[in-house]
XYZ file of C-alpha atoms in Angstrom:
389
model
C 12.064 1.093 32.385
C 11.054 2.583 29.027
C 12.885 1.704 25.820
C 13.967 5.322 25.397
C 15.658 5.250 28.810
C 17.564 2.125 27.745
C 18.697 3.869 24.556
C 19.942 6.956 26.332
C 23.209 5.354 27.403
C 24.313 5.683 23.769
C 23.723 9.418 23.580
C 25.744 12.316 24.885
C 24.097 15.068 26.906
C 24.323 17.325 23.842
C 22.566 14.722 21.681
C 19.829 14.302 24.305
C 19.290 18.062 24.307
C 19.121 18.022 20.507
C 16.451 15.310 20.670
C 14.412 17.248 23.201
C 14.600 20.384 21.056
C 13.633 18.577 17.835
C 10.855 16.559 19.522
C 9.282 19.592 21.178
C 9.335 21.515 17.927
C 7.921 18.581 15.927
C 5.161 17.680 18.370
C 4.061 21.216 19.215
C 4.505 23.204 16.014
C 4.322 20.644 13.194
C 2.223 17.643 14.184
C -0.997 19.515 15.115
C -1.081 21.152 11.667
C -0.146 18.334 9.310
C -3.605 16.926 8.674
C -4.877 20.370 7.745
C -1.877 20.948 5.488
C -2.598 17.615 3.830
C -6.242 18.510 3.280
C -5.358 21.834 1.667
C -2.135 20.670 -0.033
C -0.184 23.382 1.792
C 3.593 23.589 1.802
C 5.072 24.332 5.279
C 6.898 27.567 4.404
C 6.799 28.907 7.970
C 8.145 25.630 9.348
C 11.043 25.670 6.869
C 11.917 29.174 8.055
C 11.790 28.129 11.710
C 13.899 25.036 11.041
C 16.520 27.335 9.563
C 16.434 29.491 12.684
C 16.878 26.391 14.862
C 19.946 25.254 12.894
C 18.260 22.216 11.345
C 19.088 23.306 7.779
C 22.811 23.728 8.442
C 23.550 20.785 10.697
C 27.107 20.050 9.493
C 27.929 23.571 8.409
C 30.636 25.265 10.510
C 29.515 28.141 12.692
C 31.575 30.580 10.632
C 29.178 29.916 7.743
C 26.086 30.212 9.906
C 25.604 26.516 10.638
C 25.031 24.442 13.767
C 28.183 22.282 13.321
C 26.658 19.143 14.834
C 27.584 15.464 14.513
C 25.956 12.693 12.488
C 24.131 11.191 15.474
C 22.467 14.529 16.122
C 21.526 14.728 12.450
C 19.894 11.310 12.599
C 18.010 12.227 15.770
C 16.681 15.408 14.179
C 15.598 13.557 11.030
C 13.814 10.928 13.113
C 11.947 13.411 15.302
C 10.822 15.678 12.464
C 9.785 12.680 10.301
C 7.619 11.437 13.167
C 5.522 14.564 12.628
C 5.818 15.350 8.913
C 7.327 13.696 5.867
C 7.648 16.989 3.960
C 9.491 18.930 6.668
C 11.884 16.009 7.180
C 12.506 15.862 3.441
C 13.600 19.517 3.438
C 16.167 18.720 6.153
C 17.428 15.661 4.305
C 17.777 17.318 0.893
C 19.357 20.493 2.199
C 21.913 18.809 4.484
C 22.839 15.424 3.040
C 23.782 16.238 -0.512
C 23.694 19.922 -1.321
C 25.402 21.492 1.662
C 27.806 18.641 2.265
C 28.750 18.715 -1.412
C 29.536 22.421 -1.156
C 31.452 21.879 2.097
C 33.615 19.113 0.644
C 34.114 20.351 -2.914
C 33.059 24.005 -3.041
C 35.232 27.089 -3.336
C 35.235 29.767 -0.667
C 33.138 31.953 -2.972
C 30.565 29.168 -3.383
C 30.418 28.660 0.377
C 29.778 32.342 1.000
C 27.229 32.654 -1.810
C 25.279 29.452 -1.171
C 26.269 27.725 2.044
C 25.649 30.675 4.357
C 22.024 31.391 3.255
C 21.226 27.658 2.922
C 22.370 26.977 6.453
C 20.292 29.847 7.804
C 17.178 28.800 5.896
C 17.246 31.998 3.820
C 17.685 29.890 0.678
C 16.203 26.520 -0.230
C 17.782 23.803 -2.367
C 16.533 21.021 -4.568
C 18.430 17.959 -5.721
C 17.900 17.642 -9.476
C 19.486 14.266 -10.228
C 16.830 11.776 -11.384
C 15.975 11.778 -15.100
C 12.893 10.464 -16.948
C 14.950 7.644 -18.440
C 15.888 6.279 -15.004
C 16.676 7.257 -11.439
C 18.895 4.611 -9.850
C 21.441 4.592 -12.673
C 22.754 8.147 -12.383
C 25.818 7.405 -14.492
C 23.683 7.009 -17.632
C 22.203 10.499 -17.415
C 21.353 12.313 -20.656
C 21.607 15.956 -19.549
C 24.519 17.652 -21.289
C 26.826 20.552 -20.403
C 28.667 22.290 -23.250
C 31.474 24.720 -22.426
C 30.994 28.161 -23.957
C 33.631 30.617 -22.783
C 32.982 31.440 -19.129
C 29.760 29.436 -19.104
C 28.407 25.927 -19.425
C 25.209 25.490 -21.435
C 22.968 22.842 -19.909
C 20.256 20.950 -21.783
C 18.129 18.092 -20.487
C 15.395 17.084 -18.083
C 15.234 16.141 -14.423
C 12.252 14.660 -12.635
C 11.011 13.779 -9.131
C 12.863 16.825 -7.816
C 11.661 17.544 -4.284
C 10.717 21.117 -3.338
C 11.406 22.179 -6.920
C 9.017 25.133 -7.114
C 10.500 26.726 -4.007
C 14.191 26.088 -4.699
C 16.617 28.944 -5.097
C 19.375 26.615 -6.235
C 19.395 23.226 -7.951
C 22.167 20.710 -7.323
C 22.354 18.898 -10.655
C 24.523 16.633 -12.758
C 25.288 16.950 -16.481
C 27.792 15.367 -18.833
C 30.412 17.256 -20.826
C 30.916 14.151 -22.989
C 28.566 11.175 -22.738
C 31.174 8.950 -24.403
C 33.299 9.330 -21.263
C 30.600 7.731 -19.094
C 31.083 8.513 -15.411
C 34.267 10.453 -16.121
C 32.338 13.031 -18.143
C 29.814 13.883 -15.426
C 30.002 17.234 -13.660
C 28.171 18.672 -10.662
C 26.657 22.173 -10.903
C 24.940 24.660 -8.657
C 22.250 26.129 -10.884
C 20.445 29.271 -9.784
C 16.687 28.730 -9.787
C 16.041 32.017 -11.607
C 18.329 31.213 -14.552
C 16.695 31.792 -17.958
C 15.793 28.509 -19.634
C 14.674 26.692 -16.504
C 11.068 25.531 -16.440
C 9.622 23.698 -13.419
C 6.368 21.799 -13.854
C 4.720 20.102 -10.851
C 4.356 16.348 -11.198
C 0.742 15.174 -11.091
C 1.073 12.892 -8.100
C -1.836 10.738 -6.986
C -0.725 11.327 -3.415
C 2.006 13.145 -1.426
C 1.129 16.361 -3.257
C 2.635 18.553 -0.534
C 6.172 17.329 -1.289
C 6.175 19.644 -4.312
C 7.822 17.175 -6.660
C 8.729 18.789 -9.939
C 9.813 17.992 -13.468
C 12.592 20.376 -14.537
C 13.368 21.331 -18.122
C 16.831 22.785 -18.843
C 16.760 24.579 -22.197
C 20.099 26.251 -23.034
C 20.588 27.254 -19.394
C 23.790 29.286 -19.073
C 25.635 28.375 -15.883
C 28.748 30.378 -14.952
C 31.903 28.282 -14.737
C 32.173 29.447 -11.126
C 29.120 27.295 -10.392
C 30.915 24.065 -11.259
C 31.230 22.103 -8.023
C 34.643 20.486 -7.863
C 36.367 19.811 -11.166
C 35.145 18.609 -14.556
C 34.430 14.899 -14.508
C 34.129 14.643 -10.719
C 30.334 14.834 -10.522
C 29.856 11.225 -9.506
C 32.568 11.607 -6.896
C 30.744 14.605 -5.426
C 27.538 12.573 -5.232
C 29.240 9.372 -4.112
C 30.983 11.079 -1.196
C 27.579 11.825 0.323
C 25.657 8.637 -0.495
C 26.055 7.078 2.947
C 24.939 10.262 4.639
C 21.870 10.494 2.419
C 20.947 6.907 3.187
C 21.537 7.544 6.869
C 19.114 10.469 6.831
C 16.448 8.434 4.994
C 16.846 5.506 7.375
C 16.471 7.883 10.315
C 13.326 9.308 8.790
C 11.953 5.778 8.304
C 12.427 5.053 12.007
C 10.511 8.217 12.865
C 7.653 7.319 10.551
C 7.553 3.726 11.776
C 7.354 4.971 15.368
C 4.434 7.217 14.396
C 2.668 4.157 12.945
C 3.194 2.182 16.126
C 2.055 5.029 18.365
C -1.102 5.461 16.277
C -1.899 1.757 16.671
C -1.198 1.827 20.415
C -3.620 4.698 20.810
C -6.369 3.291 18.605
C -6.468 -0.427 19.527
C -7.450 -0.019 23.232
C -10.251 2.382 22.224
C -11.883 0.077 19.669
C -14.148 -2.753 20.761
C -14.821 -5.850 18.667
C -17.236 -8.564 19.861
C -17.343 -6.796 23.216
C -13.576 -6.971 23.647
C -10.861 -4.340 23.249
C -8.982 -4.793 20.010
C -5.741 -4.567 21.957
C -6.638 -7.792 23.774
C -6.732 -9.962 20.637
C -3.675 -12.176 20.208
C -3.231 -11.441 16.513
C -3.284 -7.709 17.199
C -0.755 -8.183 19.973
C 1.488 -10.079 17.558
C 1.391 -7.204 15.054
C 2.229 -4.717 17.795
C 5.035 -6.882 19.166
C 6.530 -7.319 15.695
C 6.428 -3.542 15.201
C 8.143 -2.909 18.533
C 10.965 -5.341 17.770
C 11.560 -4.301 14.165
C 11.446 -0.556 14.890
C 13.875 -0.917 17.776
C 16.188 -2.999 15.608
C 16.045 -0.379 12.858
C 16.748 2.416 15.327
C 19.779 0.587 16.716
C 21.094 0.058 13.181
C 20.653 3.771 12.511
C 22.508 4.630 15.730
C 25.343 2.299 14.773
C 25.645 3.925 11.357
C 25.628 7.353 12.966
C 28.477 6.362 15.256
C 30.448 4.931 12.334
C 30.012 8.134 10.355
C 31.148 10.156 13.371
C 34.160 7.916 13.955
C 35.493 8.591 10.435
C 36.339 4.909 9.816
C 36.224 5.368 6.054
C 33.606 4.344 3.546
C 30.651 2.449 5.020
C 28.612 2.013 1.844
C 27.415 -1.511 2.612
C 26.445 -0.696 6.227
C 24.543 2.339 4.950
C 22.765 0.168 2.355
C 21.895 -2.410 4.994
C 20.505 0.230 7.326
C 18.496 2.054 4.690
C 17.092 -1.192 3.263
C 16.002 -2.568 6.613
C 14.612 0.693 8.031
C 12.580 1.521 4.927
C 10.970 -1.896 4.783
C 10.271 -1.744 8.524
C 8.488 1.581 8.006
C 6.328 0.134 5.220
C 5.393 -2.933 7.257
C 4.646 -0.788 10.316
C 2.255 1.292 8.215
C 0.569 -1.843 6.866
C 0.121 -3.226 10.386
C -1.204 0.063 11.688
C -3.741 0.256 8.850
C -4.812 -3.294 9.586
C -5.388 -2.392 13.230
C -7.366 0.720 12.262
C -9.489 -1.260 9.806
C -11.495 0.849 7.365
C -10.734 3.980 9.359
C -7.106 3.599 8.296
C -8.098 4.916 4.881
C -9.947 8.000 6.123
C -8.595 11.518 6.560
C -9.430 11.274 10.255
C -6.363 9.098 10.837
C -2.882 9.586 9.318
C -1.894 5.925 8.875
C -3.122 5.699 5.278
C -0.721 8.393 4.107
C 2.033 6.901 6.285
C 1.999 3.866 4.035
C 2.560 5.817 0.822
C 5.178 8.018 2.439
C 7.045 5.002 3.792
C 6.898 3.241 0.419
C 8.385 6.315 -1.243
C 11.357 6.034 1.079
C 11.907 2.456 -0.073
C 12.487 3.921 -3.534
C 14.396 7.091 -2.614
C 18.184 6.980 -2.081
C 18.355 3.737 -4.027
C 15.543 1.201 -4.147
C 15.530 -2.062 -2.218
C 16.737 -4.055 -5.232
C 19.832 -1.876 -5.575
C 20.692 -2.238 -1.901
C 20.244 -6.007 -1.982
C 22.595 -6.127 -4.962
C 25.187 -4.062 -3.067
C 24.875 -6.254 0.000
C 25.136 -9.528 -1.937
C 28.295 -8.313 -3.671
C 29.673 -7.320 -0.270
C 28.847 -10.736 1.189
C 30.472 -12.530 -1.780
C 33.583 -10.360 -1.454
C 33.055 -8.617 -4.800
C 33.194 -5.272 -2.988
C 35.040 -4.497 0.234
C 33.136 -1.545 1.674
């Protein structure tokens, strides 16, 4: 019996159908094109449009707003399957669903839902999360971007960096402080239209992962209507915090997908390569690497499934479980990429095989949604009883 058949007892028929849909789309329409996109640094505009048509960009959005209205397990399955094929396409799903749309759903007005949520869910509009600043990414509460009230507007000034899909975003979900002396209590969440005067987006000069379209955003006296404030003044960190576990769940799911791609690449390559007249797959040390990958990936997947069920059961805040899952899955993905490169040898660094870029993509997910050091700190405090969720 295959591992996937053993896992199926945990999934509903609807979730199995979702997996089949996402897998077929990923393997048939995305995977065959990724290497060429990488070579030409092409952004998958057509794929983003199709993902919107399939409901992948409005997973939690109610049908009345044009969404698919699915559960968290289905979201994780979709993230895993798309990430198996392409890091960039999976990132679009993660950014659009985890923070931006869920923030609007939970804190937005009806007018904001009609103006932003409907086109975002349908894939007619694309979002970018503009949170990280040049002075630091993990410590959001110390942001330097300011928002000054001016009649019916807020005037935003500051910089954001490492903003995914920045050049193609119609709306930026961003944080700014109305009074930095208030610390977290002065931070507000805004929906900033991408065409607003005063916004400048410069691509970051990345040494790799160029297709992710990471941008550095300058906000120079950007006038944001007060109607674009998400929630109330001073609740920006609450808006972000309410979606942290979901964001980490989506990243962990993507890590499982990428780790599986690393394993499958190794399983395909090792039996075809001969060393000293023997198949590489017959060497004990190679078998050990493969066995370790199988065990760790399956463990990560089961942790992701558990987190998905917890999020669907509405048991309350699961911050520490989300940290544990994201930490483990991201490090599993990195180690799986390292093992797969080792099995491929020098060919692991060529464009002919994808495992070299898998490593850098996996490592980026160790940093995104809180780096490993942050999550270990959260988990240690949880273990010592300093925090109770």
